[in-house]
Phi, psi and omega in degrees: 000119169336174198241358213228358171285111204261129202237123172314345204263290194312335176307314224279310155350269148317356125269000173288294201323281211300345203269312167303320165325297207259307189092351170270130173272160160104183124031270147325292190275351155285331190261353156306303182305310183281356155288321189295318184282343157300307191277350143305300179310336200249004165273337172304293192321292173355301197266358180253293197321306206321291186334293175284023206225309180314326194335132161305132189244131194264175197285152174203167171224134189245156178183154177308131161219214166315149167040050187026061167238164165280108152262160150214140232203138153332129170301354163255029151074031168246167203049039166292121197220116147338062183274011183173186178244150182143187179205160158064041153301133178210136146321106166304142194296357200229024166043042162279321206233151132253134185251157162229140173280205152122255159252013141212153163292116177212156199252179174193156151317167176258013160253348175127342156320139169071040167284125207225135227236107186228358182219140183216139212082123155095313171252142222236121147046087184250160176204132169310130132313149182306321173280357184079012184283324148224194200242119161257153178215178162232165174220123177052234162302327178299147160257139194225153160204159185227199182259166142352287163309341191081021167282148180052078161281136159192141205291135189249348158148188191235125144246137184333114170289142171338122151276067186298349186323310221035048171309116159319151188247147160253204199208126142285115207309158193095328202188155169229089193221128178286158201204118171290145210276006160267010166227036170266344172321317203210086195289332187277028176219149188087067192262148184204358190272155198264200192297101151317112212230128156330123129291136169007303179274001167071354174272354171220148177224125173272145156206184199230127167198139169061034185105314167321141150256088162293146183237123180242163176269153157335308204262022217004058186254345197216137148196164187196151174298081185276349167204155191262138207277323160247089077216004172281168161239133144234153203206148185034076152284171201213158177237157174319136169303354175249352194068036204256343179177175267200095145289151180204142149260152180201179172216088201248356180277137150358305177296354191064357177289155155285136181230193184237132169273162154210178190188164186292178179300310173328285184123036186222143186070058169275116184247150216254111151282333181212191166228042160261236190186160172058041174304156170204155189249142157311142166323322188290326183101002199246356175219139194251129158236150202222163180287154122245112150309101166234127173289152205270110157335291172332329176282119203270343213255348198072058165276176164214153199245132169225134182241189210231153193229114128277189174193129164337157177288329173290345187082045191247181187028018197287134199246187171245159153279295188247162198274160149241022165238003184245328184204230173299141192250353155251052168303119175212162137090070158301106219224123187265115174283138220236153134292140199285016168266355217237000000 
C-alpha cells in the first residue's frame, strides 16, 4: 500500500497530532484543528496526483492505414492498435501529442484520447515545430503554420508548379518563390504537396511538390529551391535529428525505382541509400522507418501491399514492422514519439 494512503487509523494520528499541537479548547481550537487537517489532507491528496502525472509513456510509431485510420504500434512493430481516424500522422518531438491530417487537422494523445479538433477542410499532412509550439500543413500550393491551438494561421508561402510556359512570374507577399500569374488567384488549389518538414531548430522548412524539393525559412523572409522537379520526382525530405543533412525519396536511380537518398543541407553530395521510400527518422537519429511497396501475390491486378520498415541510418539491419497479412495491409507516412523513459 502506497505510503500517501489515507487510512482510518492514519486520520485518527492526524488528529490526535493537531489536537496536541494547537492546546486549546472551545471553538478556536476545532476550527484550528480543522484547518490543520485540511491542510494535511490535501498534501496527501497532492502526492497521489504527483504519482500519476510520472507515469510512465513508452516510445510508439504511429503511421496512416487502412480506411482512413491511425495506428500505433511499439517500435519492434508488436502492439498494434487503432487509435483514431485522420491519415498523415506526426509525433510532437517530445511523443505527448500527435497531430493528424485528413478532413480536418486534430490533435490527440498518443492512445488516441483527448481529440481535440483546429481545422476543418481541405488542409493537409500537419507537423510539430521541434518545440511544439506550432503546426505546419498544406492546401494545394500553400504552406501554411498556426499555433498549436489552432490560433493564428498563416500562410509562410507558395510554392510554384514547375512552368514550361514561360509565363511571367511574382512574388507572393511573404516569400520569394515566383508563382506564375495565372495561378495566383488561388493558391489553395491542386493539391499534391507533400508533408512539411522542420529543422531541427525549428528555423527552417522543407517540402516537396511536383518533384522539387524546396527549403523555406520559418519566419517567411526566405525560399529556394534545392534540387529540381525535372527529370527526377523526388518526395518527403525530412532533415537529420541533427541537422547536418537531407533524407529524401526520389527515383533517380538508373533502374527508374524509387529510393531514399540523403544529402547535404546544401542539395549537394546526393548519395543513395535504399531502394525504398518515405524516410522518418528516430528521435534519437540512429533509425530510419520507411515504406516498402510489395505486391499481393494473390492479385490478378497487380495490387500492393505497402508495409512500414526500419533500419538503421547507415541502411545496415533493415527489418519489416508490419505484416500485411497479419495487420495493416497499407502502412505509410510513419511518425516516431519519443518516451518518457527514452
Amino acid at each position: 500500500m502506497s505510503s500517501s494512503h489515507l487510512t482510518p487509523t492514519r486520520w485518527a494520528a492526524i488528529t490526535h497530532r493537531t489536537s496536541q499541537v494547537i492546546g486549546m479548547g472551545g471553538i478556536r481550537s476545532r476550527l484550528a484543528r480543522v484547518v490543520a487537517v485540511t491542510v494535511a489532507v490535501s498534501g496527501l491528496a497532492a502526492g497521489c496526483g504527483t504519482d500519476l502525472e510520472q507515469s510512465p509513456r513508452p516510445a510508439q510509431i504511429v503511421f496512416a492505414g487502412d480506411r482512413y485510420s491511425i495506428f500505433a504500434m511499439y517500435p519492434d512493430g508488436t502492439g498494434i492498435t487503432r487509435i483514431g481516424d485522420g491519415d498523415c500522422p506526426s509525433f510532437a518531438r517530445d511523443g505527448s501529442q500527435t497531430v493528424v491530417g485528413g478532413y480536418t487537422i486534430a490533435v490527440m494523445n498518443p492512445d488516441g484520447s483527448n481529440v481535440m479538433k483546429l481545422t476543418h477542410g481541405g488542409y493537409t499532412h500537419p507537423t510539430f515545430s521541434p518545440d511544439g509550439a506550432r503546426i505546419a500543413f498544406v492546401r494545394g500550393r500553400a504552406v501554411y503554420a498556426m499555433n498549436a491551438d489552432g490560433g493564428e494561421p498563416k500562410q509562410l508561402g507558395v510554392i510554384p508548379d514547375p512552368d514550361p510556359t514561360g509565363l511571367p512570374s511574382i512574388v507572393i507577399p511573404g516569400t520569394n518563390v515566383p508563382v506564375p500569374t495565372d495561378r495566383v488567384g488561388d493558391p489553395d488549389s491542386e493539391g499534391s504537396t507533400d508533408r512539411p518538414a522542420f529543422s531541427p531548430d525549428g528555423s527552417k522548412i522543407l517540402v516537396a511538390r511536383s518533384g522539387a524539393v524546396w527549403v523555406m525559412a520559418s519566419d517567411r523572409t526566405e525560399t529556394r529551391q534545392l534540387l529540381p522537379g525535372d527529370p527526377n520526382v523526388n518526395s518527403d525530405p525530412v532533415f537529420t535529428p541533427d541537422g547536418t543533412g537531407i533524407a529524401f525519396a526520389s527515383n533517380r536511380a538508373r533502374n527508374g525505382r524509387s529510393g531514399i537518398y540523403v544529402m547535404d543541407v546544401d542539395g549537394q553530395h546526393i548519395r543513395l541509400l535504399n531502394d525504398d521510400g518515405g524516410p522518418s527518422f528516430s528521435p534519437d537519429g540512429t533509425k530510419i522507418i520507411y515504406t516498402r511497396a510489395t505486391r499481393d501475390p494473390e492479385s490478378t491486378q497487380g495490387a500492393e501491399f505497402r508495409e512500414l520498415w526500419v533500419m538503421n541510418s547507415d541502411d545496415s539491419a533493415s527489418h519489416r514492422l508490419t505484416d500485411p497479412k497479419q495487420s495493416v495491409q497499407q502502412a505509410i507516412c510513419g511518425s516516431w514519439g519519443r518516451g518518457t523513459d527514452s
